[in-house]
CSV table of N, CA and C and ligand atoms in Angstrom, one decimal:
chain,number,residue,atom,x,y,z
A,707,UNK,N,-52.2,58.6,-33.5
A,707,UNK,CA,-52.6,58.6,-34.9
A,707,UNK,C,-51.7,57.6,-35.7
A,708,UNK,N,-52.6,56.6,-36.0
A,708,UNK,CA,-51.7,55.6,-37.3
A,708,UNK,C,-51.5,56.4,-38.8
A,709,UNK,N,-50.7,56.2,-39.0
A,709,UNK,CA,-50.9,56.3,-40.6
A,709,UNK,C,-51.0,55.5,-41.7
A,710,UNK,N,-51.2,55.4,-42.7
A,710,UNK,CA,-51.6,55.1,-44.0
A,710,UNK,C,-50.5,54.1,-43.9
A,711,UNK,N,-51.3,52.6,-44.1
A,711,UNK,CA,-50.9,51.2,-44.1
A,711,UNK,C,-50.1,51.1,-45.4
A,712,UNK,N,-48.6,50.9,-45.6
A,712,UNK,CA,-48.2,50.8,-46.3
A,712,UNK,C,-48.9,49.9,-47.8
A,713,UNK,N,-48.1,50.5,-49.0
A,713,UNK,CA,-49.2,49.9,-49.9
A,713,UNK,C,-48.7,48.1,-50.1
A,714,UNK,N,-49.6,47.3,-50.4
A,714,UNK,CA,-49.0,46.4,-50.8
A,714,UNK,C,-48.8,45.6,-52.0
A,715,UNK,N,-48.5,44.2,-52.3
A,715,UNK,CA,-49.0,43.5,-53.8
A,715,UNK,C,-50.1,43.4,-53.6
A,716,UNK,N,-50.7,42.6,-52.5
A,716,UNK,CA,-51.7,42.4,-52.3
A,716,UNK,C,-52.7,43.5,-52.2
A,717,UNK,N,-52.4,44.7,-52.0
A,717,UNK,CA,-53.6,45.9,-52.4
A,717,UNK,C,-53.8,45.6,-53.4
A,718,UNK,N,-52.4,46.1,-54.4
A,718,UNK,CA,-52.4,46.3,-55.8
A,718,UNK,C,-53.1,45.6,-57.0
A,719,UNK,N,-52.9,43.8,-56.4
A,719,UNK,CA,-53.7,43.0,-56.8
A,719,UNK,C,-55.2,43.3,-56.2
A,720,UNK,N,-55.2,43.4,-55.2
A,720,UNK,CA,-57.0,43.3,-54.9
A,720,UNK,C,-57.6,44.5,-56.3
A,721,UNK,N,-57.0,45.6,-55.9
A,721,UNK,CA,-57.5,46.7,-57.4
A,721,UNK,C,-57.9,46.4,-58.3
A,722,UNK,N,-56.6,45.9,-58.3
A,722,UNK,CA,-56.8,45.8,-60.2
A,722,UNK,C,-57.9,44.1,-60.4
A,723,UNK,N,-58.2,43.6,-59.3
A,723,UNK,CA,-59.2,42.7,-59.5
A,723,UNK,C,-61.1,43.4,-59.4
A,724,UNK,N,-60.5,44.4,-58.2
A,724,UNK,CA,-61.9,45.2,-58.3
A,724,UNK,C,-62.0,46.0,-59.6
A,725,UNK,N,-61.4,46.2,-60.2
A,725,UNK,CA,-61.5,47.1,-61.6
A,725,UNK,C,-61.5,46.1,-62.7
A,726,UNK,N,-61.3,45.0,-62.3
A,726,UNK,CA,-62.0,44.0,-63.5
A,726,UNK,C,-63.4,43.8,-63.4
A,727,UNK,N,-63.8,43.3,-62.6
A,727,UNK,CA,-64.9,43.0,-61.9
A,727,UNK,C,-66.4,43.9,-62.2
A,728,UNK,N,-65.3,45.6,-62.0
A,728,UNK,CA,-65.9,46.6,-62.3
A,728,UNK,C,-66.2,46.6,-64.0
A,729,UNK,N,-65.1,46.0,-64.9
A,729,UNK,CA,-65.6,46.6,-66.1
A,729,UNK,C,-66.4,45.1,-66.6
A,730,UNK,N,-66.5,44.4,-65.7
A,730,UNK,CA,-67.1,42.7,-66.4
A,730,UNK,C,-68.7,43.1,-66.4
A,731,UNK,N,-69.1,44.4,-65.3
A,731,UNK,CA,-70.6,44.0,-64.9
A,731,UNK,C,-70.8,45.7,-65.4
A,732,UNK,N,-70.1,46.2,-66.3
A,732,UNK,CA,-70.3,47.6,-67.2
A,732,UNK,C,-70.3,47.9,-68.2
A,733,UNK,N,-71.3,47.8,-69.0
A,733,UNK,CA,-71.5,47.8,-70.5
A,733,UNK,C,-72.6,49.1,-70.8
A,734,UNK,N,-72.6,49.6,-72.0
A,734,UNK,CA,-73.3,50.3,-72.4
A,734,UNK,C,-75.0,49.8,-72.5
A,735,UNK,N,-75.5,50.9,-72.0
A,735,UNK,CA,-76.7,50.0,-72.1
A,735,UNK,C,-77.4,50.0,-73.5
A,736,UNK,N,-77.3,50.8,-74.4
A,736,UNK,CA,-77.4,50.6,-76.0
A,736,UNK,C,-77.3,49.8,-76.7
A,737,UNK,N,-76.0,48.7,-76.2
A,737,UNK,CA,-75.6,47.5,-77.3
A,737,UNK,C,-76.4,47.2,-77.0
A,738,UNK,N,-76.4,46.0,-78.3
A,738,UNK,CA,-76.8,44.7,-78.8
A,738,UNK,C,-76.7,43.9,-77.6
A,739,UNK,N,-77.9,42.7,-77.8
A,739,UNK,CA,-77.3,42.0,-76.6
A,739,UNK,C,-77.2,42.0,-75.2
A,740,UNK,N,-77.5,43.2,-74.6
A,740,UNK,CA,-76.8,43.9,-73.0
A,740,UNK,C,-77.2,43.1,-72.1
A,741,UNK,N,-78.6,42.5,-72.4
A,741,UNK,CA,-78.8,41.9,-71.2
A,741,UNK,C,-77.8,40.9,-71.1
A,742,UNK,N,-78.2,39.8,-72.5
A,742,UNK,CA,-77.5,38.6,-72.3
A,742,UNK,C,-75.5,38.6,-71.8
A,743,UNK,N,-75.3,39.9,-72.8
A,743,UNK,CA,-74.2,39.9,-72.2
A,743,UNK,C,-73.8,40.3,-71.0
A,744,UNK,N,-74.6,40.8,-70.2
A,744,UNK,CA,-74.5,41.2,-68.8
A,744,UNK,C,-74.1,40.2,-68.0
A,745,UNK,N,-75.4,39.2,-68.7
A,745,UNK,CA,-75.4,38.3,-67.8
A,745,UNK,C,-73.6,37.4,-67.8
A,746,UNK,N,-73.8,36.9,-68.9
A,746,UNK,CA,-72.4,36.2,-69.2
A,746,UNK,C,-71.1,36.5,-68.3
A,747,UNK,N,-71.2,38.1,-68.8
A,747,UNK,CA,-70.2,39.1,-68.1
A,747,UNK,C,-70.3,38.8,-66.4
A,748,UNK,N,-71.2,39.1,-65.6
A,748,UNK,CA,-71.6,38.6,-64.3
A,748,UNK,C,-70.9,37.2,-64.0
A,749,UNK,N,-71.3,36.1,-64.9
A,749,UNK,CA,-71.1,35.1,-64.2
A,749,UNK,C,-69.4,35.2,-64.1
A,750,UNK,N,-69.0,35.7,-65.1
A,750,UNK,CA,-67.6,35.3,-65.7
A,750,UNK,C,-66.9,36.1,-63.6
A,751,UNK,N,-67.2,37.5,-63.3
A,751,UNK,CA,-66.9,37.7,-62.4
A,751,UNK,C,-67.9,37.2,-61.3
A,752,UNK,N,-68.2,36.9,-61.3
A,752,UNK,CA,-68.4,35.1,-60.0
A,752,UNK,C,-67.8,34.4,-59.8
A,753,UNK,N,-67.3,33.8,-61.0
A,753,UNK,CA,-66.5,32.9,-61.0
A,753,UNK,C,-65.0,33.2,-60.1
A,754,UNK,N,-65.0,34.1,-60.7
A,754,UNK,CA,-63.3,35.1,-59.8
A,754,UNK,C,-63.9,35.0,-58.7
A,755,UNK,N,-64.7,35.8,-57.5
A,755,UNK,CA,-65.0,36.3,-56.7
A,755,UNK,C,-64.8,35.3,-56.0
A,756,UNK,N,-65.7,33.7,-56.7
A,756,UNK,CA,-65.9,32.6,-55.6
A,756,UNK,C,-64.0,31.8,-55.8
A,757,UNK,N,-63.4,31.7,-56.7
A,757,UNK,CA,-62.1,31.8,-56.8
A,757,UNK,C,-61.0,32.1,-55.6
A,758,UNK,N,-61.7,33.8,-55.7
A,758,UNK,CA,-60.5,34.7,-54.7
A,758,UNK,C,-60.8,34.3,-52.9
A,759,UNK,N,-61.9,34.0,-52.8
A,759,UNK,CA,-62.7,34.0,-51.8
A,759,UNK,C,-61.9,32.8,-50.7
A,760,UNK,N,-61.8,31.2,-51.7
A,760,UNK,CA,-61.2,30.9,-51.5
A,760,UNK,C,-59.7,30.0,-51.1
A,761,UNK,N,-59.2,31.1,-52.4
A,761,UNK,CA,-57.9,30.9,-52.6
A,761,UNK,C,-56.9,31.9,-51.9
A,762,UNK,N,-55.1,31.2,-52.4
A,762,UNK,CA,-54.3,32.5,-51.2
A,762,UNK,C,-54.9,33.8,-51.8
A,763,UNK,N,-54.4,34.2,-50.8
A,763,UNK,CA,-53.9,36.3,-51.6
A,763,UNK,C,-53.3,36.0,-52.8
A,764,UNK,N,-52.1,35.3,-52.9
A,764,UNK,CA,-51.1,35.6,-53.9
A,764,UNK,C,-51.8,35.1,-55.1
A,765,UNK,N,-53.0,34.6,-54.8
A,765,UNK,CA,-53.8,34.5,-56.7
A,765,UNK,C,-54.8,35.3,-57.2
A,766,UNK,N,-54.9,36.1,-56.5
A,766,UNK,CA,-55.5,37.1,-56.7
A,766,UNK,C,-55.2,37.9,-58.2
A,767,UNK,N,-54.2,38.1,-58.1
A,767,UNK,CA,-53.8,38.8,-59.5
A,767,UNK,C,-53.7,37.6,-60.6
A,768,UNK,N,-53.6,36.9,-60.3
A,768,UNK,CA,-53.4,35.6,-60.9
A,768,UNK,C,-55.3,35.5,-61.7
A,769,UNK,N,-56.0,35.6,-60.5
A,769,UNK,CA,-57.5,35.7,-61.2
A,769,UNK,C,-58.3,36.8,-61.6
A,770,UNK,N,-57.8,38.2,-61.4
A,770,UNK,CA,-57.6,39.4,-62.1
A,770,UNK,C,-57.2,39.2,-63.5
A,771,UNK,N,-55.9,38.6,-63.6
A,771,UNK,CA,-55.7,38.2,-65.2
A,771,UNK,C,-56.7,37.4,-66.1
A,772,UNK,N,-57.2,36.4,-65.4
A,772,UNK,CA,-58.5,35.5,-65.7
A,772,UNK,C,-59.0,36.3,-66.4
A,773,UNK,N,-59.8,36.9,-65.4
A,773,UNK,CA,-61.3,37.4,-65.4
A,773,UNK,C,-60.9,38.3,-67.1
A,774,UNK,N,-59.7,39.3,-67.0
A,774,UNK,CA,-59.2,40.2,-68.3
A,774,UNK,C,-59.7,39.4,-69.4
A,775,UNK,N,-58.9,38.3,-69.3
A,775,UNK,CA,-58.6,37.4,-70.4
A,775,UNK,C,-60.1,37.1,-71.0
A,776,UNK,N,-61.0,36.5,-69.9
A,776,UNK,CA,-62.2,36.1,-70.3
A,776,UNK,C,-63.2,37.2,-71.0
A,777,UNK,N,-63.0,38.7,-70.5
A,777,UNK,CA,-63.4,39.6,-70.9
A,777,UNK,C,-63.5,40.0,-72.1
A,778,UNK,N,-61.8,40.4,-72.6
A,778,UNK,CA,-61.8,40.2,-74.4
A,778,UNK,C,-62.2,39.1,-74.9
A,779,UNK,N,-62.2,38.0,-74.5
A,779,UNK,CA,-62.5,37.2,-75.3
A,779,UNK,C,-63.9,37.1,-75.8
A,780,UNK,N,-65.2,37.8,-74.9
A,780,UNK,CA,-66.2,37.6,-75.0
A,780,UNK,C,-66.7,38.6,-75.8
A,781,UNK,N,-65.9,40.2,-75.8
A,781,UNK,CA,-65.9,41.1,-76.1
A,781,UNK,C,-65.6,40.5,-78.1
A,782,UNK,N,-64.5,40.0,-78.2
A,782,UNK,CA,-64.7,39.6,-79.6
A,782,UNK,C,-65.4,38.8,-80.0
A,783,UNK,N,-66.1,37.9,-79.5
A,783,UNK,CA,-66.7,37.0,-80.0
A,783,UNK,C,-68.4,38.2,-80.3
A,784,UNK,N,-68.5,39.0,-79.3
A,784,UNK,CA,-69.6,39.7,-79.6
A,784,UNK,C,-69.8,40.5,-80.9
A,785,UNK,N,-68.1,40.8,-80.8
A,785,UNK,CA,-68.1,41.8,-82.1
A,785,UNK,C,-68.3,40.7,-83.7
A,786,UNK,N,-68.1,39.8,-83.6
A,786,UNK,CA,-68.0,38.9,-84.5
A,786,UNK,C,-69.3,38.5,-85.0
A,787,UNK,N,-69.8,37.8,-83.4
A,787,UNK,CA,-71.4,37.7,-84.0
A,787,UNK,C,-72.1,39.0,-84.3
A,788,UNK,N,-71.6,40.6,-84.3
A,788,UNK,CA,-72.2,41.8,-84.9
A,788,UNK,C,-72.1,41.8,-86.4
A,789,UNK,N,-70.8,41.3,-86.4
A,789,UNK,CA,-70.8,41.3,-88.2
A,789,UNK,C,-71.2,40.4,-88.8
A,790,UNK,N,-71.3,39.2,-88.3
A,790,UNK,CA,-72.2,38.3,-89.5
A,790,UNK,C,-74.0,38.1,-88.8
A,791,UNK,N,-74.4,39.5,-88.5
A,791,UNK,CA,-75.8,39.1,-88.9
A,791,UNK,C,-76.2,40.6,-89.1
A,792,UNK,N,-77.7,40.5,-89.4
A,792,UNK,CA,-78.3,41.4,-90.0
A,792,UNK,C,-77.9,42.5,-88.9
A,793,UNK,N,-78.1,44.3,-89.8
A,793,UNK,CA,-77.9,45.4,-88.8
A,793,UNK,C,-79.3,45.9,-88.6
A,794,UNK,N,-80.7,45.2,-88.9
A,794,UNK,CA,-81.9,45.7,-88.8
A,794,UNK,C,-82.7,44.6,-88.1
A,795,UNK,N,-82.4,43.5,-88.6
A,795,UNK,CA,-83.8,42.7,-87.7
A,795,UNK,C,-82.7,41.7,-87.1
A,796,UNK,N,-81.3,41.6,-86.9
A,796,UNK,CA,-80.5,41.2,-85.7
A,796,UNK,C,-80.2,40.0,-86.2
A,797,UNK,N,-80.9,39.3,-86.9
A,797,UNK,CA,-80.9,37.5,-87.1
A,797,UNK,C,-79.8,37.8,-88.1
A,798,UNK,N,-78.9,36.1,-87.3
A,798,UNK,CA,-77.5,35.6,-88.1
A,798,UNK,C,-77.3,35.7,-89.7
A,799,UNK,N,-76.2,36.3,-90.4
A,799,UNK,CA,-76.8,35.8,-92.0
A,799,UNK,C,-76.6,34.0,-92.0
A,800,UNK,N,-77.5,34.0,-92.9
A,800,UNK,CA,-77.6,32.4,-93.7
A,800,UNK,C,-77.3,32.1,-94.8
A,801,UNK,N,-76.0,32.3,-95.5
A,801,UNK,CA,-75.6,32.1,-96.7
A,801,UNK,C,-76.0,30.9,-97.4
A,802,UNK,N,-77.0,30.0,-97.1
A,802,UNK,CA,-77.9,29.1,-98.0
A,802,UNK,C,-78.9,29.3,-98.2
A,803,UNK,N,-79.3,30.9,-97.6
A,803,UNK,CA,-80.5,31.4,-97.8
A,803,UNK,C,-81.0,32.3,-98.6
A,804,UNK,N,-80.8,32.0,-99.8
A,804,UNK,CA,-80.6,33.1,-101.0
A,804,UNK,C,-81.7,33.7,-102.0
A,805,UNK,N,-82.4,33.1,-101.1
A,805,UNK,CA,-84.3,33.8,-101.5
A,805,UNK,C,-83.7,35.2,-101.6
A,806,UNK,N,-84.4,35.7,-102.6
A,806,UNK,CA,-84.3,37.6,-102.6
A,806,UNK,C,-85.1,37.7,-101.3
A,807,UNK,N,-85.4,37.0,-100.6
A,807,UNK,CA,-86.4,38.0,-99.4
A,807,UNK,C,-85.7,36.5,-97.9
A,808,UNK,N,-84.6,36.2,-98.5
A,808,UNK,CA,-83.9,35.1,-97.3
A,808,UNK,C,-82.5,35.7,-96.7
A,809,UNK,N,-82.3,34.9,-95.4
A,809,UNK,CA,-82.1,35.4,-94.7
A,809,UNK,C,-79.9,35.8,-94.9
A,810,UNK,N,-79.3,35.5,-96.1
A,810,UNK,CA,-78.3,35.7,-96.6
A,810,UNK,C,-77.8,37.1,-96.6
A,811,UNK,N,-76.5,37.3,-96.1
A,811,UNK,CA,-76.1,38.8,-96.6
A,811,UNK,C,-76.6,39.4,-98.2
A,812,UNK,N,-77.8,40.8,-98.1
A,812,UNK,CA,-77.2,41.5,-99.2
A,812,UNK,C,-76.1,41.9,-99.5
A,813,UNK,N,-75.1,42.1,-100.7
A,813,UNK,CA,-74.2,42.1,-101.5
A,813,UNK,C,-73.4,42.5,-100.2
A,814,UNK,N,-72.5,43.5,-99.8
A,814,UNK,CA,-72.0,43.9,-99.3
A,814,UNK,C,-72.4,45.0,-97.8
A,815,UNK,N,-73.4,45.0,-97.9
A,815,UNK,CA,-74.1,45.8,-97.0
A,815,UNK,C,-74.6,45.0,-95.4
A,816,UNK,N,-74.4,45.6,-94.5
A,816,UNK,CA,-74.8,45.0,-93.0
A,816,UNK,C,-76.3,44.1,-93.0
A,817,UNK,N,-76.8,44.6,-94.1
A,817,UNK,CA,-78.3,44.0,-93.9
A,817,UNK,C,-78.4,42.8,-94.6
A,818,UNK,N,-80.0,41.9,-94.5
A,818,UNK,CA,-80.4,40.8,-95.1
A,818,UNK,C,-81.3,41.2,-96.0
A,819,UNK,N,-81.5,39.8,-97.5
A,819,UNK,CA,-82.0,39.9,-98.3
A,819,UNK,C,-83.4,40.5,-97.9
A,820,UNK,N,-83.8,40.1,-96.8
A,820,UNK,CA,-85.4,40.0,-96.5
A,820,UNK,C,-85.2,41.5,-95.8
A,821,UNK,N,-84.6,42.4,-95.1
A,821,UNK,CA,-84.5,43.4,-94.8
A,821,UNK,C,-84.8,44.9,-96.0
A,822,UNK,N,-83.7,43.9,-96.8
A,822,UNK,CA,-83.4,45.2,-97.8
A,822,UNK,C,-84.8,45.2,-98.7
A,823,UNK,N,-85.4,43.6,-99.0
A,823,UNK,CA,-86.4,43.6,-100.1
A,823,UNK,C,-87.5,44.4,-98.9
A,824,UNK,N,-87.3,44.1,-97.9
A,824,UNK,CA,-88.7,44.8,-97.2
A,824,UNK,C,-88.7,46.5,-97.6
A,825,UNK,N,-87.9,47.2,-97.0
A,825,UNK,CA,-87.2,48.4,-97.3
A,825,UNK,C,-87.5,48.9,-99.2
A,826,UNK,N,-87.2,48.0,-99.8
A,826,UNK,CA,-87.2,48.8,-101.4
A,826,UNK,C,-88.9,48.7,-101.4
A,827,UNK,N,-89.9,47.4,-100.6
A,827,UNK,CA,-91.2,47.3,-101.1
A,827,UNK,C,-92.3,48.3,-100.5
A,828,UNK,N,-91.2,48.7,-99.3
A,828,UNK,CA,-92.1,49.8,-98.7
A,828,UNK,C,-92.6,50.8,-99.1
A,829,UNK,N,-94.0,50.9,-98.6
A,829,UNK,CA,-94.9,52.2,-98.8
A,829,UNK,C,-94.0,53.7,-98.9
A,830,UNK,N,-94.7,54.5,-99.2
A,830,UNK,CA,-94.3,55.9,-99.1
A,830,UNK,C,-94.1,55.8,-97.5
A,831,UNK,N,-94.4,55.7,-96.6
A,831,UNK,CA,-94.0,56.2,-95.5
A,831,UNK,C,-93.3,55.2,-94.8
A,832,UNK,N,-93.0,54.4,-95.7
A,832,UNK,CA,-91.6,53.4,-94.8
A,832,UNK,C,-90.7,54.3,-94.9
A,833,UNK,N,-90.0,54.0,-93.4
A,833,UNK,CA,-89.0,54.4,-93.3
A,833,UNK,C,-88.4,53.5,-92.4
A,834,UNK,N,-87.2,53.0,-92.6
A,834,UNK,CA,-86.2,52.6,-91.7
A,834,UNK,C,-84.3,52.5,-92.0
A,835,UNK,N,-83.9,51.7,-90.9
A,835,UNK,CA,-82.4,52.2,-90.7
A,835,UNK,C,-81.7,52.0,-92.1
A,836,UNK,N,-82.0,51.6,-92.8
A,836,UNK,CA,-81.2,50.9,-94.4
A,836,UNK,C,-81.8,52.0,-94.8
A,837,UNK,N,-82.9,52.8,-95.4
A,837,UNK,CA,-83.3,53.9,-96.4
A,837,UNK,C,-83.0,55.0,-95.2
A,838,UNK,N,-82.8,55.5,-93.9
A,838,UNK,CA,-82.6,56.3,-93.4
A,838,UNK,C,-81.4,55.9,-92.4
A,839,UNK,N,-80.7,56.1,-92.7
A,839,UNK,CA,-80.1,55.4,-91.5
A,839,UNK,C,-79.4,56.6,-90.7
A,840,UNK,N,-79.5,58.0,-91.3
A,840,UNK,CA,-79.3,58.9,-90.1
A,840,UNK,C,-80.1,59.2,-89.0
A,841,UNK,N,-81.4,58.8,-89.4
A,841,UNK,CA,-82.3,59.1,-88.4
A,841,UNK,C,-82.2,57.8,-86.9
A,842,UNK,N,-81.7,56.8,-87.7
A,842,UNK,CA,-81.2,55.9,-86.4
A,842,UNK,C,-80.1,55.8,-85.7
A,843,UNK,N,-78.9,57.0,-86.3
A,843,UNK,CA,-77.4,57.1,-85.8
A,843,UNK,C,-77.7,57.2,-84.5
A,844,UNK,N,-76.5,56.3,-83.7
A,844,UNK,CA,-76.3,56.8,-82.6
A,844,UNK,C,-77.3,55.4,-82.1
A,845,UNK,N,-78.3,54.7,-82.6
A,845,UNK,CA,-78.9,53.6,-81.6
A,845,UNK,C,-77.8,52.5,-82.2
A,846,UNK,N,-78.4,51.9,-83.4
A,846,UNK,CA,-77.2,50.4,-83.4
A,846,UNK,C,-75.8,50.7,-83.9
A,847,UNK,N,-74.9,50.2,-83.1
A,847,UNK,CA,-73.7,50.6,-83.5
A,847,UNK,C,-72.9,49.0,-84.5
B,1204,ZN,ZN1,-82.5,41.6,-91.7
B,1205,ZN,ZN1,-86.2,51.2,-95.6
């Protein structure tokens, strides 16, 4: 009977590269975006894979840190483009777009001009995320 291969750096590094890897190609499927960021996410661990593949062992963690690094960063930049565009029809605000029904932030609110004016012009049975927005908790975050 052998026993259990002492642990190494090089385990430790392989891990913690497979648990990047793991969180690069795992996203909620609800966001915004998911495919495209899937995709992004994917390539970013490719890039490692074809990296580790082949480079020494000893960069391995070296490209585990990478892959981190590229992760938040994409992670903020998502969050960023969440807040400057609309929370209903998705599109960027246009702050030269100041038509009451253009594509500019309303006053302080996640939505656009053309969102909100759609919403106030609607029928009795309009309803959406701006006049109801409990009924849509839980989809756009
Ligand atoms: Zn809008
Ligand atoms: Zn509405």
């Amino acid at each position: 009977m052998t026993g259990k291969p002492a642990p190494s750096a090089e385990a430790r590094d392989l891990r913690a590269l497979l648990e990047a890897v793991r969180d690069a190609v795992t996203l909620d499927y609800g966001i915004p975006d998911y495919e495209r960021r899937l995709v992004a996410r994917t390539r970013l661990a490719r890039t490692v894979l074809d990296a580790v593949a082949k480079e020494p062992a000893d960069e391995i963690g070296w490209n585990a840190d990478w892959l981190r690094g590229k992760l938040a960063a994409e992670q903020a930049d998502a969050e960023k483009r969440e807040k400057n565009r609309c929370g209903r029809c998705r599109r960027p605000f246009d702050p030269t777009d100041t038509r009451f029904d253009g594509h500019d932030r309303y006053g302080d609110t996640p939505w656009c001009r053309s969102c909100v004016d759609t919403c106030h012009e609607g029928s009795a049975e309009h309803i959406c995320v701006i006049c109801d927005p409990t009924r849509y908790s839980g989809g756009a975050r």
